[in-house]
Short mmCIF file of C-alpha atoms in Angstrom, two decimals:
data_model
loop_
_atom_site.label_atom_id
_atom_site.label_comp_id
_atom_site.label_asym_id
_atom_site.label_seq_id
_atom_site.Cartn_x
_atom_site.Cartn_y
_atom_site.Cartn_z
CA MET A 1483 0.05 0.10 0.37
CA ALA A 1484 1.27 3.19 -0.92
CA ASP A 1485 1.81 5.94 1.77
CA ALA A 1486 -0.03 9.16 2.39
CA GLU A 1487 3.32 10.96 1.86
CA LEU A 1488 3.40 9.68 -1.67
CA LYS A 1489 -0.01 10.44 -2.76
CA GLN A 1490 -0.09 14.03 -0.88
CA GLN A 1491 3.74 14.65 -3.74
CA ILE A 1492 1.20 13.35 -6.65
CA LYS A 1493 -1.27 15.52 -5.67
CA GLU A 1494 0.90 18.47 -5.69
CA MET A 1495 2.28 17.37 -8.62
CA ILE A 1496 -0.80 17.34 -10.57
CA VAL A 1497 -2.21 20.18 -9.64
CA GLU A 1498 1.12 22.10 -9.79
CA ARG A 1499 1.47 20.65 -13.66
CA LEU A 1500 -2.17 20.99 -14.59
CA PHE A 1501 -2.51 24.57 -13.60
CA LEU A 1502 -5.45 23.41 -11.34
CA ASP A 1503 -7.10 26.02 -9.11
CA VAL A 1504 -7.51 23.91 -6.42
CA ASP A 1505 -6.08 22.36 -2.82
CA PRO A 1506 -3.94 19.37 -3.26
CA ALA A 1507 -5.71 18.12 0.09
CA VAL A 1508 -8.95 18.31 -1.21
CA ILE A 1509 -8.21 15.36 -3.89
CA ALA A 1510 -9.74 12.25 -2.53
CA ASP A 1511 -7.15 9.19 -3.27
CA ASP A 1512 -9.92 7.03 -4.81
CA GLU A 1513 -11.25 9.92 -6.58
CA ASN A 1514 -11.56 9.55 -10.31
CA LEU A 1515 -9.11 12.42 -11.97
CA MET A 1516 -10.42 12.21 -15.35
CA GLU A 1517 -13.84 12.69 -14.81
CA SER A 1518 -13.23 15.47 -11.97
CA TYR A 1519 -10.88 17.66 -13.31
CA GLU A 1520 -11.63 16.85 -17.26
CA ILE A 1521 -8.30 15.60 -17.91
CA ASP A 1522 -7.36 15.10 -21.13
CA SER A 1523 -4.57 13.60 -23.73
CA VAL A 1524 -2.25 16.93 -22.77
CA ASN A 1525 -2.77 16.55 -19.00
CA LEU A 1526 -2.04 12.88 -18.99
CA PHE A 1527 1.14 13.86 -20.78
CA GLU A 1528 2.27 16.22 -18.23
CA ILE A 1529 1.43 13.87 -15.55
CA VAL A 1530 3.74 11.58 -17.25
CA VAL A 1531 6.35 14.02 -17.49
CA GLY A 1532 6.11 15.20 -13.85
CA MET A 1533 5.85 11.22 -12.40
CA GLU A 1534 9.14 10.72 -14.35
CA GLU A 1535 10.82 13.83 -13.37
CA GLN A 1536 9.73 13.78 -9.55
CA PHE A 1537 9.88 10.33 -8.67
CA GLY A 1538 12.49 9.19 -11.01
CA ILE A 1539 10.99 6.40 -12.39
CA SER A 1540 10.19 5.72 -16.21
CA PHE A 1541 7.17 4.33 -18.35
CA GLU A 1542 7.50 1.58 -20.66
CA ASP A 1543 4.94 1.09 -23.73
CA ASP A 1544 3.15 -1.21 -21.75
CA ASP A 1545 1.95 1.14 -18.78
CA PHE A 1546 -0.03 3.48 -20.46
CA THR A 1547 -3.70 2.13 -19.60
CA VAL A 1548 -6.45 4.51 -18.20
CA ASP A 1549 -6.67 2.36 -15.19
CA LEU A 1550 -3.38 3.37 -14.26
CA PHE A 1551 -4.36 7.13 -14.57
CA ALA A 1552 -7.79 6.80 -13.03
CA THR A 1553 -7.19 7.58 -9.22
CA VAL A 1554 -4.17 9.12 -6.93
CA ASN A 1555 -4.15 5.48 -5.38
CA SER A 1556 -3.43 4.02 -8.80
CA LEU A 1557 -0.49 6.48 -9.62
CA ALA A 1558 0.64 5.79 -6.01
CA GLU A 1559 1.01 1.91 -5.96
CA PHE A 1560 2.78 2.25 -9.71
CA VAL A 1561 5.24 4.47 -8.37
CA ASP A 1562 5.61 2.00 -5.63
CA GLN A 1563 5.81 -1.03 -7.56
CA LYS A 1564 8.09 0.86 -9.92
CA ARG A 1565 10.50 1.48 -7.38
CA GLY A 1566 10.63 -1.90 -6.21
CA MET B 696 -7.13 51.20 -31.44
CA LEU B 697 -3.93 50.84 -32.91
CA ALA B 698 -3.45 50.61 -36.53
CA LEU B 699 -1.42 47.44 -37.29
CA ASP B 700 0.74 47.90 -40.04
CA GLU B 701 1.11 43.81 -41.34
CA ARG B 702 2.06 42.79 -44.85
CA LEU B 703 2.51 39.35 -46.55
CA VAL B 704 6.04 39.03 -47.62
CA THR B 705 7.06 35.88 -49.86
CA ILE B 706 10.36 34.69 -48.67
CA ASP B 707 12.73 33.05 -51.55
CA SER B 708 14.11 29.69 -50.14
CA GLY B 709 15.55 27.01 -51.77
CA GLY B 710 13.47 27.31 -55.05
CA GLU B 711 10.57 28.11 -52.97
CA SER B 712 8.39 30.84 -52.39
CA LEU B 713 7.85 30.85 -48.42
CA HIS B 714 4.72 32.46 -47.01
CA GLY B 715 5.23 35.27 -43.97
CA VAL B 716 4.23 37.92 -42.73
CA LEU B 717 5.61 41.09 -41.87
CA HIS B 718 4.77 43.04 -38.51
CA LEU B 719 5.90 46.96 -38.50
CA PRO B 720 6.17 49.42 -36.21
CA ALA B 721 4.51 52.69 -36.15
CA GLU B 722 8.28 54.28 -36.82
CA ALA B 723 10.94 52.16 -38.04
CA THR B 724 13.91 51.63 -35.40
CA GLY B 725 16.18 49.89 -37.68
CA ARG B 726 15.58 46.81 -35.14
CA ALA B 727 13.88 43.46 -36.55
CA LEU B 728 13.15 39.75 -35.30
CA VAL B 729 12.53 36.93 -37.32
CA PHE B 730 10.12 34.12 -35.44
CA CYS B 731 10.44 30.73 -36.09
CA HIS B 732 7.60 28.36 -35.38
CA PRO B 733 7.61 25.08 -33.84
CA PHE B 734 6.74 21.61 -35.56
CA ALA B 735 3.89 19.90 -36.77
CA GLU B 736 1.09 20.25 -33.91
CA GLU B 737 3.09 22.40 -31.99
CA LYS B 738 2.76 25.20 -34.87
CA LYS B 739 -1.04 25.29 -35.09
CA CYS B 740 -1.40 25.53 -31.08
CA ALA B 741 1.16 28.23 -30.78
CA HIS B 742 -0.17 30.31 -33.87
CA ARG B 743 -1.73 32.39 -31.92
CA THR B 744 0.73 33.36 -29.50
CA MET B 745 3.23 33.97 -32.58
CA VAL B 746 0.93 36.49 -33.53
CA ASP B 747 0.04 38.44 -30.49
CA ALA B 748 4.05 38.18 -29.83
CA ALA B 749 4.63 39.61 -33.03
CA ARG B 750 2.21 42.56 -32.77
CA ALA B 751 3.90 42.99 -28.95
CA CYS B 752 7.24 43.58 -30.63
CA ALA B 753 5.84 45.90 -33.64
CA GLU B 754 4.09 48.05 -30.47
CA ALA B 755 7.64 47.81 -28.90
CA GLY B 756 9.37 48.97 -31.99
CA TRP B 757 10.36 45.58 -33.17
CA ALA B 758 9.26 44.55 -37.12
CA ALA B 759 8.54 41.27 -36.86
CA LEU B 760 8.52 38.56 -39.25
CA ARG B 761 6.68 35.38 -39.12
CA PHE B 762 6.78 32.78 -41.66
CA ASP B 763 6.24 29.34 -42.57
CA LEU B 764 8.98 26.61 -43.04
CA ARG B 765 8.92 24.83 -46.44
CA GLY B 766 6.24 22.02 -46.20
CA CYS B 767 4.68 24.19 -43.08
CA GLY B 768 1.48 26.06 -42.99
CA ASP B 769 0.70 28.19 -46.24
CA SER B 770 4.51 27.68 -47.53
CA PRO B 771 4.76 25.19 -50.38
CA GLY B 772 5.56 21.58 -50.47
CA SER B 773 4.43 18.47 -48.33
CA PHE B 774 5.36 18.06 -44.67
CA GLY B 775 8.05 15.20 -44.50
CA ARG B 776 9.68 16.10 -47.63
CA PHE B 777 11.60 18.56 -46.24
CA ASP B 778 14.62 18.29 -43.48
CA LEU B 779 16.20 20.58 -40.31
CA ASP B 780 19.04 21.47 -43.20
CA ASP B 781 16.20 22.81 -45.09
CA TRP B 782 14.54 24.73 -42.53
CA ARG B 783 17.97 26.27 -41.49
CA ALA B 784 18.18 27.51 -44.90
CA ASP B 785 14.59 28.94 -44.93
CA LEU B 786 15.11 30.26 -41.44
CA GLN B 787 18.84 31.97 -43.13
CA ALA B 788 16.82 32.95 -46.05
CA ALA B 789 14.14 34.73 -43.90
CA LEU B 790 16.84 36.74 -41.74
CA ASP B 791 17.93 38.27 -45.02
CA CYS B 792 14.32 39.42 -46.30
CA ALA B 793 13.88 40.78 -42.79
CA ALA B 794 16.56 42.83 -42.98
CA GLY B 795 15.74 44.24 -46.32
CA LYS B 796 12.00 44.55 -45.97
CA ALA B 797 12.21 46.18 -42.38
CA GLN B 798 15.02 48.02 -43.34
CA ALA B 799 16.76 46.68 -40.13
CA GLU B 800 20.25 47.03 -39.34
CA ALA B 801 19.98 44.96 -36.02
CA VAL B 802 18.14 41.28 -36.95
CA GLY B 803 17.40 39.25 -34.04
CA LEU B 804 15.72 35.50 -33.77
CA LEU B 805 12.91 34.49 -31.62
CA GLY B 806 11.98 30.65 -31.73
CA LEU B 807 9.55 28.22 -30.24
CA ARG B 808 10.15 24.44 -29.54
CA LEU B 809 12.07 23.04 -32.15
CA GLY B 810 11.88 26.70 -33.83
CA ALA B 811 14.14 27.78 -31.16
CA THR B 812 16.45 25.39 -31.83
CA LEU B 813 16.70 26.15 -35.30
CA ALA B 814 17.31 29.93 -34.46
CA ALA B 815 19.99 28.38 -32.16
CA GLN B 816 21.75 27.01 -34.84
CA VAL B 817 21.34 29.24 -37.37
CA ALA B 818 22.56 31.99 -34.69
CA GLU B 819 25.72 30.03 -34.95
CA GLU B 820 26.09 30.26 -38.70
CA ARG B 821 26.09 33.71 -39.25
CA GLU B 822 27.42 36.73 -37.69
CA ASP B 823 24.83 39.28 -37.53
CA VAL B 824 22.42 37.66 -35.43
CA ALA B 825 21.32 40.79 -32.92
CA CYS B 826 19.75 38.45 -30.11
CA LEU B 827 18.31 35.40 -29.86
CA ALA B 828 15.12 34.47 -27.97
CA LEU B 829 14.22 30.70 -27.36
CA TRP B 830 10.79 29.76 -25.57
CA GLU B 831 11.30 26.19 -24.56
CA PRO B 832 14.13 24.96 -26.97
CA VAL B 833 14.19 21.54 -27.86
CA VAL B 834 17.44 20.65 -25.95
CA ASP B 835 17.58 17.26 -25.93
CA GLY B 836 15.90 16.22 -29.34
CA ALA B 837 15.65 12.01 -28.70
CA ALA B 838 13.82 13.09 -25.56
CA TYR B 839 11.47 15.34 -27.59
CA ILE B 840 10.94 12.45 -30.49
CA THR B 841 9.81 10.34 -27.54
CA HIS B 842 7.79 12.83 -26.09
CA ASN B 843 6.02 12.91 -29.23
CA LEU B 844 5.46 9.45 -29.67
CA ARG B 845 3.98 9.14 -26.28
CA ARG B 846 1.53 11.76 -27.00
CA SER B 847 0.49 9.86 -29.94
CA MET B 848 0.51 6.65 -27.42
CA ILE B 849 -1.83 8.86 -25.26
CA LYS B 850 -4.16 10.00 -27.55
CA ALA B 851 -4.55 6.34 -28.93
CA MET B 852 -5.39 5.39 -25.20
CA ILE B 853 -7.70 7.79 -24.78
CA THR B 854 -9.71 7.04 -27.98
CA ARG B 855 -9.95 3.40 -27.07
CA HIS B 856 -11.14 3.83 -23.88
CA GLU B 857 -13.95 6.51 -25.10
CA GLY B 858 -14.87 3.98 -27.99
CA GLY B 859 -14.22 6.34 -30.60
CA GLU B 860 -12.84 5.23 -33.49
CA GLU B 861 -9.11 4.72 -33.61
CA SER B 862 -7.04 6.47 -36.86
CA GLU B 863 -5.96 3.44 -38.30
CA GLY B 864 -2.95 1.92 -36.95
CA ALA B 865 -2.20 4.58 -34.66
CA ALA B 866 -1.59 2.98 -31.55
CA ALA B 867 0.89 0.66 -33.42
CA GLN B 868 2.53 3.60 -35.13
CA ALA B 869 2.96 5.27 -31.87
CA HIS B 870 4.83 1.82 -30.86
CA ALA B 871 7.06 1.63 -33.80
CA LEU B 872 9.71 2.97 -32.18
CA GLY B 873 12.60 3.42 -34.54
CA GLU B 874 11.25 1.92 -37.36
CA GLY B 875 9.83 3.69 -40.64
CA THR B 876 7.52 6.75 -40.96
CA VAL B 877 5.63 7.69 -37.56
CA ASP B 878 2.55 9.48 -36.86
CA PHE B 879 2.81 12.81 -34.79
CA ASP B 880 -0.77 13.95 -34.41
CA GLY B 881 -1.56 13.32 -38.05
CA TYR B 882 1.88 14.95 -39.12
CA GLN B 883 3.86 11.88 -41.01
CA VAL B 884 7.45 12.03 -39.76
CA PRO B 885 9.98 9.84 -41.87
CA GLU B 886 12.75 7.96 -40.46
CA ALA B 887 15.63 10.24 -41.61
CA LEU B 888 13.82 13.40 -40.21
CA ARG B 889 13.29 11.72 -36.76
CA GLU B 890 17.15 10.49 -36.40
CA GLN B 891 18.11 14.24 -37.66
CA ILE B 892 15.90 15.63 -34.42
CA ALA B 893 16.92 12.64 -32.37
CA ALA B 894 20.58 13.96 -33.06
CA VAL B 895 19.85 17.46 -31.63
CA ASP B 896 21.57 18.24 -28.51
CA LEU B 897 22.21 21.69 -27.67
CA LEU B 898 24.32 20.84 -24.68
CA ALA B 899 27.11 19.35 -26.52
CA GLY B 900 29.84 21.53 -25.84
CA PRO B 901 29.64 25.61 -25.36
CA ARG B 902 27.34 28.03 -27.47
CA THR B 903 29.57 29.77 -30.54
CA TYR B 904 26.85 32.33 -30.60
CA ALA B 905 28.32 35.30 -28.85
CA GLY B 906 25.21 37.89 -28.81
CA ARG B 907 22.66 38.17 -26.13
CA ALA B 908 20.45 35.22 -25.72
CA LEU B 909 17.35 34.46 -23.41
CA ILE B 910 15.72 31.20 -22.85
CA VAL B 911 12.82 31.44 -21.43
CA ASN B 912 10.89 28.11 -19.68
CA LEU B 913 7.18 27.89 -19.48
CA THR B 914 6.35 26.25 -16.45
CA SER B 915 4.02 26.43 -13.25
CA ARG B 916 7.58 26.20 -11.18
CA GLU B 917 9.42 29.52 -10.00
CA THR B 918 12.84 27.73 -10.92
CA VAL B 919 13.98 27.27 -14.46
CA ALA B 920 13.99 23.68 -15.19
CA GLU B 921 18.15 22.13 -15.01
CA PRO B 922 18.32 21.75 -19.06
CA LEU B 923 17.26 25.23 -20.05
CA GLN B 924 19.49 26.75 -17.16
CA LYS B 925 22.70 24.88 -18.52
CA LEU B 926 21.77 25.86 -21.92
CA ALA B 927 21.75 29.62 -20.61
CA ASP B 928 24.93 29.24 -18.87
CA ALA B 929 26.24 27.62 -22.04
CA TYR B 930 26.48 31.18 -23.66
CA ALA B 931 28.44 33.59 -23.16
CA ARG B 932 25.70 36.17 -22.74
CA GLY B 933 22.75 33.78 -21.69
CA THR B 934 19.79 34.47 -19.03
CA ALA B 935 17.20 31.68 -18.15
CA VAL B 936 14.01 33.11 -16.87
CA ALA B 937 10.94 30.59 -15.93
CA VAL B 938 7.55 32.39 -16.83
CA ARG B 939 4.11 30.80 -15.19
CA GLN B 940 2.51 30.01 -18.21
CA GLU B 941 1.03 26.73 -19.75
CA PRO B 942 2.52 25.41 -22.63
CA VAL B 943 1.35 27.33 -25.52
CA TRP B 944 2.68 24.71 -27.90
CA GLN B 945 -0.08 21.83 -26.66
CA ARG B 946 -3.02 23.15 -27.06
CA ILE B 947 -5.47 24.36 -29.31
CA GLY B 948 -7.62 27.48 -28.05
CA ILE B 949 -6.96 30.80 -26.82
CA ILE B 950 -3.99 30.92 -24.03
CA ASP B 951 -3.05 34.02 -22.90
CA ALA B 952 0.19 34.12 -23.37
CA SER B 953 1.17 37.50 -22.54
CA PRO B 954 3.34 36.48 -19.37
CA THR B 955 6.09 34.98 -22.24
CA ILE B 956 5.52 37.72 -24.58
CA THR B 957 5.95 40.50 -21.85
CA ALA B 958 9.12 38.79 -20.24
CA THR B 959 10.87 38.89 -23.50
CA ILE B 960 9.61 42.23 -24.60
CA ASP B 961 11.40 43.64 -21.49
CA TRP B 962 14.51 41.88 -22.16
CA LEU B 963 14.77 43.14 -25.71
CA THR B 964 14.09 46.45 -24.76
CA ARG B 965 16.88 46.30 -21.51
CA ALA B 966 18.79 44.50 -24.01
CA HIS B 967 19.47 47.45 -26.16
CA ASP B 968 18.47 50.56 -25.44
#
């Protein structure tokens, strides 16, 4: 299970990179990001770049699934897996 | 209301007549900038920003020449038939054109993304480039190619998810890393051009351009990204600034680019007054 600090870092990264006008703390861990914040392909690309830069991970071609980008929980679990 | 003096011009380059628009200041100042647009879909997204920037430059006393590289926009030729050598030649021709038509003694370059990269390279091929403004230049060509392919992958992923029709082979093309022609958001990029872009590395050695250079990082952060700061440091008279601004090259629509434009005009004014 990914820890709360990692999830908070992911929320802050999303808010920063997408220029969202929301407090990162109001994003729920299991909230559907694509629906709540109208995240499109441009936004998803920003999230991918942000995660690689901030968490030192690399996305592989097979990693690109909608489920991965669904929630903060799924993103945090992905970072945990990549970090081993 | 400000009366705009904007004239269509043609630029002869490589046997082609390139489409351009010259924005002239109310009074000639002997200063001009040649704009170099970004690549493929990024050009389309950034069009409004480049027009706004050209008008702001003219208002600040700098003639601004916007033009379309061969195979792009309203210039003749098919996209994908040309390469970076052709486009650098176009930029050279545009510099000569601006000097003549704007009666400018000092002609600088302003580029965005891959256009900024071309501008940086051309500035080192000639002695008369007055200044260099680089907006989010592509520093690492290989990373740029990877990012474009990822965008295609992400778009294909979203399209599948929404149940819409996916363009034929879009996902497969996006995954065809290193093989044949690939699709960058509808622009067919041949392998030779892709390899040429992938070989770009602006941080490979010091930059030899000796004039003033401004590197603008459009970012949500307050500090300049490391590669762009390194690029600024590689110039003898380089400056890097972080401007809070959404990426104007990624989304079609109206984006207020005034933070970036204002930062650039301020720099131009300081550098030449």
